[in-house]
Short mmCIF file of C-alpha atoms in Angstrom, two decimals:
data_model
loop_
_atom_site.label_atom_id
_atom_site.label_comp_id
_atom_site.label_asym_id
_atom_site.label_seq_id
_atom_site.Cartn_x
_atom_site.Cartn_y
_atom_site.Cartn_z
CA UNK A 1 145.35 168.90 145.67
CA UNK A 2 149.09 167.99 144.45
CA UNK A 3 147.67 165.68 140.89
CA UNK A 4 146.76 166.76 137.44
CA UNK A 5 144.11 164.22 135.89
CA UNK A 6 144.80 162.88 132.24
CA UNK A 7 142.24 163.70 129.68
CA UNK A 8 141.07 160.78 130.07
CA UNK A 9 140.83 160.54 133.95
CA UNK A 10 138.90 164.01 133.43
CA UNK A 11 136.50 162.62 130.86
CA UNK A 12 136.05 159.11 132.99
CA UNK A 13 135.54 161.58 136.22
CA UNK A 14 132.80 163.66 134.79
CA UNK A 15 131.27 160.63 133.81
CA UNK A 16 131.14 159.20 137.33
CA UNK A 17 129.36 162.87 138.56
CA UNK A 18 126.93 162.69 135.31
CA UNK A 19 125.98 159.01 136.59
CA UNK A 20 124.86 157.76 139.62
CA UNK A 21 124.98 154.06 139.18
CA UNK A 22 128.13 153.59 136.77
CA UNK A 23 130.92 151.18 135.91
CA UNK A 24 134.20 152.05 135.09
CA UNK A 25 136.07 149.25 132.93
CA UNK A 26 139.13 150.67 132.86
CA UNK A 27 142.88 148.81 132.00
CA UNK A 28 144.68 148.20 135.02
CA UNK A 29 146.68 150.77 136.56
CA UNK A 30 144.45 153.53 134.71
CA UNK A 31 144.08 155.48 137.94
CA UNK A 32 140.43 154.27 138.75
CA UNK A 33 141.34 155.18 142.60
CA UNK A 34 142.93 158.60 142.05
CA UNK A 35 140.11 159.32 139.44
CA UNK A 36 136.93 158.33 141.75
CA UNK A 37 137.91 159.94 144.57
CA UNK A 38 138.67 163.05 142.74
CA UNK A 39 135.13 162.88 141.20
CA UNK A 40 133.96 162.05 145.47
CA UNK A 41 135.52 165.57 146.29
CA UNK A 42 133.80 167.16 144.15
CA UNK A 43 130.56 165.44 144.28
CA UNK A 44 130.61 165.72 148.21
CA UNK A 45 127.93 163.48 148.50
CA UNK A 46 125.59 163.21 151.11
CA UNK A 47 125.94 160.12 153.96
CA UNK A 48 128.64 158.10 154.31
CA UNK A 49 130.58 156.25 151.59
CA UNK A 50 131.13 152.51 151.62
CA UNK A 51 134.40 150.95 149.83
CA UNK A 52 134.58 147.54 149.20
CA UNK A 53 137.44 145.98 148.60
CA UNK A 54 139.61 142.98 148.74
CA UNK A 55 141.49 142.66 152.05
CA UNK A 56 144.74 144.05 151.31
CA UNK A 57 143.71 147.24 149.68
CA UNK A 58 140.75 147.99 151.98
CA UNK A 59 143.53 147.87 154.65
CA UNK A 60 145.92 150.36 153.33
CA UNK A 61 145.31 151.53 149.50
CA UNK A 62 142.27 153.93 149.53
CA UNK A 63 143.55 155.20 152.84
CA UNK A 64 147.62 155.56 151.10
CA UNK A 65 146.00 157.12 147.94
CA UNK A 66 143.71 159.70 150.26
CA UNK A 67 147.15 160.49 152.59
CA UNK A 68 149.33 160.97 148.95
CA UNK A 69 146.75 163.13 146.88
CA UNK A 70 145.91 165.26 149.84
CA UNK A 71 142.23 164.38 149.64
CA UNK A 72 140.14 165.63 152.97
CA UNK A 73 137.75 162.36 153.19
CA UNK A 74 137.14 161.39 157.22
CA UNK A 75 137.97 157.90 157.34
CA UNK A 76 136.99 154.78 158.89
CA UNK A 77 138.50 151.41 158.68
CA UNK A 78 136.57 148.27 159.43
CA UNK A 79 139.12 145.63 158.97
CA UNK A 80 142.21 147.46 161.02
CA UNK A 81 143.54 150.25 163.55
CA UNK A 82 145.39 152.73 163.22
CA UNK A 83 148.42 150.95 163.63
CA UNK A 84 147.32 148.24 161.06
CA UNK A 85 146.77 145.77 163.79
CA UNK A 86 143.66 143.73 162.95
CA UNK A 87 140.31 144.43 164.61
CA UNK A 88 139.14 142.41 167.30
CA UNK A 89 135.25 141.18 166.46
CA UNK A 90 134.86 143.31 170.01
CA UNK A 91 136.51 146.15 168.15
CA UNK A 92 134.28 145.80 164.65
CA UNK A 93 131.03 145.34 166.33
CA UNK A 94 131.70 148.62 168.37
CA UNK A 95 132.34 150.51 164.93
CA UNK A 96 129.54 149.19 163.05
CA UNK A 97 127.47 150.59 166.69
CA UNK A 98 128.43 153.88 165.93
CA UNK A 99 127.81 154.24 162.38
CA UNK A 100 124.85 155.80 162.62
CA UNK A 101 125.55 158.25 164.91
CA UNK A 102 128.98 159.63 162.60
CA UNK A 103 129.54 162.49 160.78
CA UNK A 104 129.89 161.50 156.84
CA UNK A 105 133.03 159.82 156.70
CA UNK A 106 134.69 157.35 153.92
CA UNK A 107 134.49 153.62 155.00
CA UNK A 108 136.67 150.68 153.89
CA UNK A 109 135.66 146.86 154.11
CA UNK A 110 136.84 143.56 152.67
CA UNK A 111 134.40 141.63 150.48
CA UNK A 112 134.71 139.08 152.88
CA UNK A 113 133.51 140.92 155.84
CA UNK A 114 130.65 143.21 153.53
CA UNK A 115 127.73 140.48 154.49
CA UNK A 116 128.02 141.35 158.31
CA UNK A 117 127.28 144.92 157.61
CA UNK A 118 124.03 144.04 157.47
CA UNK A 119 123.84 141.27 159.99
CA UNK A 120 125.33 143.74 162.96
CA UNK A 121 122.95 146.33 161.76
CA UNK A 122 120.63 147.80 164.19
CA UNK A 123 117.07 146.83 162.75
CA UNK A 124 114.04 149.63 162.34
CA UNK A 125 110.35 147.43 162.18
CA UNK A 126 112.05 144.22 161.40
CA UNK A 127 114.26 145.41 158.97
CA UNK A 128 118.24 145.77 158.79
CA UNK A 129 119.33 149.52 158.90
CA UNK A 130 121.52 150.69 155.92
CA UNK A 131 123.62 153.57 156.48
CA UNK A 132 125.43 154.25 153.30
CA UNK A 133 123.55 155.98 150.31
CA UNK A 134 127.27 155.66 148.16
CA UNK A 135 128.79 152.55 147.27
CA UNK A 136 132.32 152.04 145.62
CA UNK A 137 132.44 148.42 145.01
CA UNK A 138 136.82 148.18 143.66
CA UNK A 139 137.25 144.94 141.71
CA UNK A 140 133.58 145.15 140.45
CA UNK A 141 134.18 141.90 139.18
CA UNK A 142 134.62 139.68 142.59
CA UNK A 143 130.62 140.39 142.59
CA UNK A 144 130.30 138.57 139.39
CA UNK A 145 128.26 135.48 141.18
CA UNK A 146 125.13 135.94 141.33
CA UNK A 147 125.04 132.77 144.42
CA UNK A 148 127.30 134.17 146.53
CA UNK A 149 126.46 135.84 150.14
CA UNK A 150 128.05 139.43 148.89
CA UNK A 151 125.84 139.52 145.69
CA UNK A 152 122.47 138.56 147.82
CA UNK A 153 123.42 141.69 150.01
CA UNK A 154 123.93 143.90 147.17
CA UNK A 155 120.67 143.09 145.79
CA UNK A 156 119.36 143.77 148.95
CA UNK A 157 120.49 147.07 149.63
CA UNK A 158 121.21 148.57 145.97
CA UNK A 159 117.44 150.49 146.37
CA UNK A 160 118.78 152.24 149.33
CA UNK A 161 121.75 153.37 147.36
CA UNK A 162 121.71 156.89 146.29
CA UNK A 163 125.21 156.23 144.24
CA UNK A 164 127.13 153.04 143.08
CA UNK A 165 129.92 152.93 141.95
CA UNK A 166 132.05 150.02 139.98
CA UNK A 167 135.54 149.96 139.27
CA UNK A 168 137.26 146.88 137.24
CA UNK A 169 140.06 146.01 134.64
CA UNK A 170 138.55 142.65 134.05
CA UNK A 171 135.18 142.49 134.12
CA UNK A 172 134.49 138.80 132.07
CA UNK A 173 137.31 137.47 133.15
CA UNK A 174 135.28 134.06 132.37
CA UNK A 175 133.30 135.01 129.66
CA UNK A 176 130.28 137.43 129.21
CA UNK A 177 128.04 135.21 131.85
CA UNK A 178 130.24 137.25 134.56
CA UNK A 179 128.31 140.37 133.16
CA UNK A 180 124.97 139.82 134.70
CA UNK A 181 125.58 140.43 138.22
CA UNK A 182 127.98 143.32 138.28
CA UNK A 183 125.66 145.43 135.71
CA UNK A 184 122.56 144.27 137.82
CA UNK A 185 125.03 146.41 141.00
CA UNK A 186 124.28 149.65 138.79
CA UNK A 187 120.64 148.80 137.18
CA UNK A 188 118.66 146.64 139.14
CA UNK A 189 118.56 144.07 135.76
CA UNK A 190 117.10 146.81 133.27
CA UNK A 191 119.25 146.03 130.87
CA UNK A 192 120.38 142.49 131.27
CA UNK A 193 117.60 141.12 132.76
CA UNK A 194 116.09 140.81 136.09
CA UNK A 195 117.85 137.33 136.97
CA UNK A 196 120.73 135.22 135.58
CA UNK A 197 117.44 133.15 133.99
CA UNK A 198 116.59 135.75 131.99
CA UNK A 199 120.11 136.62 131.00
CA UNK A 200 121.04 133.49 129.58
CA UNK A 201 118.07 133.05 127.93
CA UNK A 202 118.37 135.63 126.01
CA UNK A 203 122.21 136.14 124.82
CA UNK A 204 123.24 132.70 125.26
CA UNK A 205 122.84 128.76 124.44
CA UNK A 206 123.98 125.45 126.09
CA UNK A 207 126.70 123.82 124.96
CA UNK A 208 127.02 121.11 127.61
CA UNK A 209 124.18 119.13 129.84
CA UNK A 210 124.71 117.48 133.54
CA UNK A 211 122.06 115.14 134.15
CA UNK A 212 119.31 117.35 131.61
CA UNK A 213 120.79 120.49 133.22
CA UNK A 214 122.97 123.30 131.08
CA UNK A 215 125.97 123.69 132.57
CA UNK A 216 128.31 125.48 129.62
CA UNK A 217 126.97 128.42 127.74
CA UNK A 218 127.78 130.37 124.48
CA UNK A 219 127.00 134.01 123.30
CA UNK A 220 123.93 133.66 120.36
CA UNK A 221 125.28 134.93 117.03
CA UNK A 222 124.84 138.72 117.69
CA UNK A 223 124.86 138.73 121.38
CA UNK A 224 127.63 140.10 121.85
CA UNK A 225 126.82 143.19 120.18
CA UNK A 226 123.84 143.35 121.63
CA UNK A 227 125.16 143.33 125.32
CA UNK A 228 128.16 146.28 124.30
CA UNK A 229 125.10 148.20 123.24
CA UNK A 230 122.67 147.82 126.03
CA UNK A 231 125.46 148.50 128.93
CA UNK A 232 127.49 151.15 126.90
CA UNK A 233 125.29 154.10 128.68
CA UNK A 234 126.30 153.05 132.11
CA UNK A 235 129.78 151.72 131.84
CA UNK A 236 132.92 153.56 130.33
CA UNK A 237 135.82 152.20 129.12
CA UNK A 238 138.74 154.06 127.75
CA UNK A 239 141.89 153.55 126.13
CA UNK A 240 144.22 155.68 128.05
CA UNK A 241 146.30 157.30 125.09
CA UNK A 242 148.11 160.17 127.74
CA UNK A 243 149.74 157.41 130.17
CA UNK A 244 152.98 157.00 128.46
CA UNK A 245 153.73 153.96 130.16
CA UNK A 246 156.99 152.46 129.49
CA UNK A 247 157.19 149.21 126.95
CA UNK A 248 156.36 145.98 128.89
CA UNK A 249 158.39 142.47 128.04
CA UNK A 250 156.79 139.47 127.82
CA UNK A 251 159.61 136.62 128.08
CA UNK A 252 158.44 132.75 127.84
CA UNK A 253 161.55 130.93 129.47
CA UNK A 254 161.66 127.44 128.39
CA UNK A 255 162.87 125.33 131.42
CA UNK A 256 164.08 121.89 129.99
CA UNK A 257 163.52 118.53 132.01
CA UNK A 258 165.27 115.79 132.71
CA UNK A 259 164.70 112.24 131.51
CA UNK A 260 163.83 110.74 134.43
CA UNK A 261 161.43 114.00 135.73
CA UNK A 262 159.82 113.33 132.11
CA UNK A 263 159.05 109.74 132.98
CA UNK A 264 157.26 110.40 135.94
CA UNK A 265 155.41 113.36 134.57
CA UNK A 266 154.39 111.18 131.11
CA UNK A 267 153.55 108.73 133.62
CA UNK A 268 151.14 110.27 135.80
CA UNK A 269 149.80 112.01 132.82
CA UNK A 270 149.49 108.91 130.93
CA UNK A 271 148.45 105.77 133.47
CA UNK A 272 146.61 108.63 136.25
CA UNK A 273 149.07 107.07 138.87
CA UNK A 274 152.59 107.85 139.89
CA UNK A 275 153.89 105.27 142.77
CA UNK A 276 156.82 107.35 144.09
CA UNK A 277 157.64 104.99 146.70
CA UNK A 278 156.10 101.97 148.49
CA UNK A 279 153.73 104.30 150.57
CA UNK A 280 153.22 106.93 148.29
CA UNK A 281 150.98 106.23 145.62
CA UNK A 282 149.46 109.44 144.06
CA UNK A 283 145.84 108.68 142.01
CA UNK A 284 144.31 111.73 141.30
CA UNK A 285 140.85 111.61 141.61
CA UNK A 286 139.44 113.56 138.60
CA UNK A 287 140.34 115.65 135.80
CA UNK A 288 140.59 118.51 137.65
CA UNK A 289 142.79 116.80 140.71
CA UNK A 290 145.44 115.40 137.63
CA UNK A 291 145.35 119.14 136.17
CA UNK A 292 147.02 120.23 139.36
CA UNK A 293 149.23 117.43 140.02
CA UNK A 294 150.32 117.53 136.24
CA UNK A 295 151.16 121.68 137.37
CA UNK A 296 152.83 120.76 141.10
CA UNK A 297 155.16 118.95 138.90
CA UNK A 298 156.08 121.13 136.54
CA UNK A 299 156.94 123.54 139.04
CA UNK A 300 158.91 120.86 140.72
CA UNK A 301 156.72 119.33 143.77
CA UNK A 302 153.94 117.04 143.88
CA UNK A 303 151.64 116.63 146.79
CA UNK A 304 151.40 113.79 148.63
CA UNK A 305 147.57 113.99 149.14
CA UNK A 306 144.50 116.17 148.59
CA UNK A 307 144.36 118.34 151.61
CA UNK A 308 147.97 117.55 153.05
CA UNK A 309 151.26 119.90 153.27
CA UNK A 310 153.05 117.14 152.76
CA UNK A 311 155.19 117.45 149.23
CA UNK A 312 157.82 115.38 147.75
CA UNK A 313 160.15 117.58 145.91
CA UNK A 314 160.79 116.08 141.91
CA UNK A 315 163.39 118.51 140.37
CA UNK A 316 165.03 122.18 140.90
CA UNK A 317 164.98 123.14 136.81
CA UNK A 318 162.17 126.11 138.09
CA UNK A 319 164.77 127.71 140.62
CA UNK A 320 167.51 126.81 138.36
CA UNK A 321 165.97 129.31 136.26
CA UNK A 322 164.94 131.87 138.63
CA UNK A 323 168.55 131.84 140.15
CA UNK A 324 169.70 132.71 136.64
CA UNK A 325 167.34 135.81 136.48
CA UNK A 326 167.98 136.99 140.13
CA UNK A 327 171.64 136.73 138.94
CA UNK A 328 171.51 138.87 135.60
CA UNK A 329 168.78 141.37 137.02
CA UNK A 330 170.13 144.71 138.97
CA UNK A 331 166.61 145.22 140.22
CA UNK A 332 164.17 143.74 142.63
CA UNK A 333 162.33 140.79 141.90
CA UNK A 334 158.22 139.86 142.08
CA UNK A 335 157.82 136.00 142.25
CA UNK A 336 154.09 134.99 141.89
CA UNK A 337 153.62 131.48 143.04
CA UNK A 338 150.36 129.57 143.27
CA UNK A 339 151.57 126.27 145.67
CA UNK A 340 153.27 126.32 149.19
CA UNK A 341 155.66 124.07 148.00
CA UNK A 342 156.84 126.65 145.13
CA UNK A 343 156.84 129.12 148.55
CA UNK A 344 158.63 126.73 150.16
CA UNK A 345 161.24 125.86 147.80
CA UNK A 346 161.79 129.54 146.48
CA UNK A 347 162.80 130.45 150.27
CA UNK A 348 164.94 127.91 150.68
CA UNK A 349 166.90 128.63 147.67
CA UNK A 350 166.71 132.24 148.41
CA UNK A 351 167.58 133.63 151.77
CA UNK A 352 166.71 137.19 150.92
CA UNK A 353 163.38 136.07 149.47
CA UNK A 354 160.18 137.08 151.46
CA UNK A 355 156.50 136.04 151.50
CA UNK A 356 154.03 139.39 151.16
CA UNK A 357 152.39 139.22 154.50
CA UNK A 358 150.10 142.28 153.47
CA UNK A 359 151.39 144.84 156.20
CA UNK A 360 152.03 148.34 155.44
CA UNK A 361 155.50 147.84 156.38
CA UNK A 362 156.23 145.10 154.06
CA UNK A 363 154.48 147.22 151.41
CA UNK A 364 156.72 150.09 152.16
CA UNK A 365 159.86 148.17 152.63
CA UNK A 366 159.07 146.75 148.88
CA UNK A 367 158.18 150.27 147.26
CA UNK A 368 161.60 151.42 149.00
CA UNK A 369 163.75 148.69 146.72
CA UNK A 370 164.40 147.34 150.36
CA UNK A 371 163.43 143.91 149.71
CA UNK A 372 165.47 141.70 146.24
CA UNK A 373 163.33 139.03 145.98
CA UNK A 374 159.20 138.89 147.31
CA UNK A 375 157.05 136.09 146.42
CA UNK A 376 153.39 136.98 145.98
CA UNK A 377 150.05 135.02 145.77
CA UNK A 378 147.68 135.97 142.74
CA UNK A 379 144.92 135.30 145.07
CA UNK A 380 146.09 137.53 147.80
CA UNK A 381 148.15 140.65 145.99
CA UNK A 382 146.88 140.60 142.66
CA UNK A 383 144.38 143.43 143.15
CA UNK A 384 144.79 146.85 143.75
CA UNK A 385 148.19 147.04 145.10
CA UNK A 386 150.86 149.31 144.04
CA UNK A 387 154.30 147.87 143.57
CA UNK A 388 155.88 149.40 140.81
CA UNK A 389 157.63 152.23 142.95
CA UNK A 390 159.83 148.81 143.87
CA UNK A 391 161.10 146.94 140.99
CA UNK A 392 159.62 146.32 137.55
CA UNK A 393 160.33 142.63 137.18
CA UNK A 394 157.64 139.72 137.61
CA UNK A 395 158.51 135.94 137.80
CA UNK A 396 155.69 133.97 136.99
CA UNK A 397 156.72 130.76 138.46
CA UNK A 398 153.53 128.91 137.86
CA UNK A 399 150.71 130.37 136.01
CA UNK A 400 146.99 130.20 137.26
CA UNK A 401 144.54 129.60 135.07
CA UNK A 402 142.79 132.18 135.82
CA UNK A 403 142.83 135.44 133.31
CA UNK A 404 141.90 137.61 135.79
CA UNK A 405 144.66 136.57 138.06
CA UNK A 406 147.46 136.92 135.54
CA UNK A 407 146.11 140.41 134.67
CA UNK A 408 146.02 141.65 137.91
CA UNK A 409 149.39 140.55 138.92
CA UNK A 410 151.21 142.20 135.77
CA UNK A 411 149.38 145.25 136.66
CA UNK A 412 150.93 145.65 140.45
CA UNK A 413 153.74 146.13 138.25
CA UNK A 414 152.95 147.95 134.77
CA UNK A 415 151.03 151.19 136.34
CA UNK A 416 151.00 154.43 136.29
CA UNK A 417 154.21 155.35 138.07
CA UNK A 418 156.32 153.23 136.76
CA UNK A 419 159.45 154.38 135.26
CA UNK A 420 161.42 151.58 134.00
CA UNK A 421 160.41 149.19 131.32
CA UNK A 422 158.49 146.20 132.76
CA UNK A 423 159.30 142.50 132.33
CA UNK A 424 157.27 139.51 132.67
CA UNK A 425 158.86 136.17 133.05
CA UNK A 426 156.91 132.91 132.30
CA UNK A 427 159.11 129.86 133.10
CA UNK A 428 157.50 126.92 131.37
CA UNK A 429 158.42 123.79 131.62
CA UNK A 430 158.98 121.99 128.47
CA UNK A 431 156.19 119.88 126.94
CA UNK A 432 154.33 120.12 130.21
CA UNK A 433 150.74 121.50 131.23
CA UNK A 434 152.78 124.72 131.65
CA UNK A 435 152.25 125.56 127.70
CA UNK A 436 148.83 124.74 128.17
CA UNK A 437 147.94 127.13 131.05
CA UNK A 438 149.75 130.32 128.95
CA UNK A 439 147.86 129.42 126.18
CA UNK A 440 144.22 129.13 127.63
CA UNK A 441 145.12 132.41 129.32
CA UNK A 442 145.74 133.96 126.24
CA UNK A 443 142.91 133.09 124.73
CA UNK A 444 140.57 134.57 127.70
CA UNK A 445 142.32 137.59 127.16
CA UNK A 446 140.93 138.09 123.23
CA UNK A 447 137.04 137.96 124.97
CA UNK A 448 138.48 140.43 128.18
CA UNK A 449 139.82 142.42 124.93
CA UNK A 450 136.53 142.70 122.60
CA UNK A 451 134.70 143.89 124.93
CA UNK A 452 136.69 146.03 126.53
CA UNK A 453 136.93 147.85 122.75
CA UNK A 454 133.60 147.82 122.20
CA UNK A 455 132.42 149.71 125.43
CA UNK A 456 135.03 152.36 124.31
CA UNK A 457 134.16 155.76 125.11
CA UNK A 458 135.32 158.60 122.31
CA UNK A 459 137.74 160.79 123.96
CA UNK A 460 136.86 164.15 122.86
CA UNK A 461 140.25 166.35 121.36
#
């Protein structure tokens, strides 16, 4: 082996080998790869292991991390070949076939794709055929509902696992209700209940009714507490004191308006409809439809209609602003977007910029400093990839709400392995819903914070 573990990768890893069913909450970029399959090696557990993953990284990051640490796992992947051509259905029902039949080997799958395990399982008295006693579910926290298909096959199969493992750096990205489901992935509900029922009876209390139902929850005074405590033997978090991570920048870029842009912005925000033209009249249907159409236009686009690629461009101030930091910045440039018309418009503006199209080769050509400019999707590359071998500036040219996407995305950047002191651009446009969206995200991130300091785990001198 060609690493050396941090103190605190050492203390997380003998955690992992002292428990069978854990959860590592670790910051992003902490190493939770490098660390579990360290603790794998040496645990050489019996069967086969299962990885799930979102797409990108179950197609190339265990597998990079195993090739660059010298690691001696067999491996299989379920999603592409060798060449990183995607498998035919032909192709993934043949591999699923001879599962059974394999000598123990490492196995990678997309969440997506983790419910067909199952379903293409050969069945023994009626009953689906599980063939891996250790499960490494990366991004614990795309597990978090307890409705979806991936969660109901968990539960299914979590008695038949001998090991589970869960690795996160956001695990309530939404709040402490995310909890229930990825903690039920290592206990079976012992300590949060045996259903979400239970759960929210106990920690929490409406706050908003639907037609008599509760839809909107809050912790009960004390709850909070009380959750740290009853998970705290089961899930480690650390702060990660040896990393030495460069400083990170955090630079809100005001991007001023125009009078007329203003007008129609106040005005759809205002009246709920923006005519544009005789046959393009935009009424958003709800709150939620205005939220985005308020956001297309602060970014400079609006959408015609719900469901159309059709966009009507309203001003450039967004690339305006980029141009000046592709301009004064010797470096390559990340651009996360969130619409196709920011995609659109950045590409056009940019001739050397590129859309990640999660191949290996893109990912290489990007870690080389070959490409200046490369637009990413939170959605897409915010998890688990490694990009800070390639540049150590991030655009964000519109925000998502979502906390766990903005975390993510920093982190392709701000990682172990970076050398260079990282900088995160916000471009906000002025007294728009652009303010807003930073703000709300900023706030999520003081619950992500509290809890990840109260699960601390005391690293020993």
């Amino acid at each position: 082996m060609n690493f050396t573990l941090h103190p605190y990768q050492e203390q997380t890893k003998q955690f992992i080998m002292t428990h069978p069913y854990c959860g590592l909450f670790l910051d992003c970029g902490a190493g939770k790869t490098l660390t579990t399959l360290s603790a794998l090696q040496d645990i050489n557990p019996h069967g086969h292991i299962l990885v799930v993953a979102p797409k990108n990284v179950a197609k190339f990051s265990w597998a990079n991390e195993i090739r660059k640490w010298g690691f001696q796992f067999p491996t299989v992947n379920l999603i592409v070949n060798d060449n990183g051509k995607e498998l035919s259905p032909k192709a993934k029902k043949l591999l699923y076939e001879q599962i059974s039949d394999s000598p123990p080997s490492m196995y990678f799958i997309n969440r997506e794709m983790f419910p067909k395990l199952l379903t293409n399982s050969p069945t023994y008295k009626g009953k689906p055929c599980w063939w891996f006693p250790n499960l490494v579910l990366d991004e614990l926290q795309s597990f978090k509902s307890y409705t979806s298909n991936r969660f109901k096959l968990l539960k299914e199969i979590r008695p038949l696992c001998q090991r589970v493992i869960g690795l996160t750096g956001t695990p309530a990205p939404n709040g402490l209700l995310d909890l229930w489901a990825q903690v039920y992935a290592f206990d079976q509900g012992e300590r949060l209940g045996r259903n979400i029922t239970a759960y929210r009876n106990t920690f929490f209390r409406p706050t908003m009714y639907v037609q008599n139902r509760p839809v909107k929850f809050e912790p009960l005074p004390g709850a909070e507490e009380e959750i740290y405590r009853r998970i705290s033997d089961i899930v480690i978090s650390v702060k990660t004191p040896g990393l030495n991570l460069p400083p990170i920048i955090y630079n809100n870029i005001v991007v001023p308006m125009g009078p007329d842009e203003k007008k129609l912005y106040r005005t759809l925000l205002r009246e709920k409809v923006l005519s544009l033209s005789p046959n393009n009249e935009i009424v958003p249907a709800n709150a939620a439809v205005l939220q985005g159409k308020l956001s297309q236009m602060a970014s400079g686009a609006i959408y015609v209609e719900e469901g159309s690629h059709d966009y009507i461009k309203i001003h450039e101030n967004k690339l305006d602003a980029l141009d000046h930091i592709v301009q004064t910045t010797g470096s390559p440039i990340l651009v996360a977007y969130f619409y196709q018309s920011d995609l659109d418009m950045i590409t056009k503006r940019f001739p050397d910029a590129v859309a990640f199209d999660g191949t290996g080769r893109m990912y290489d050509d990007w870690n080389a400093g070959n490409i200046p400019l490369m637009c990413i999707h939170p959605k897409s590359t915010g998890l688990g990839l490694n990009f800070q071998e390639g540049g150590h500036t991030l655009v964000w040219y519109t925000l998502s709400w979502s906390l766990e996407d903005y975390i993510q995305t920093n982190a392709r950047l701000y990682r172990q392995g970076q050398q260079y002191p990282v900088t995160i651009h916000h471009l906000l446009s002025e007294h728009t819903i652009d303010e807003k969206i930073l703000s709300a995200v900023e706030m999520k991130d003081m619950t992500e914070q509290r809890l990840l300091d109260a699960l601390q785990y005391a690293i020993q001198d």
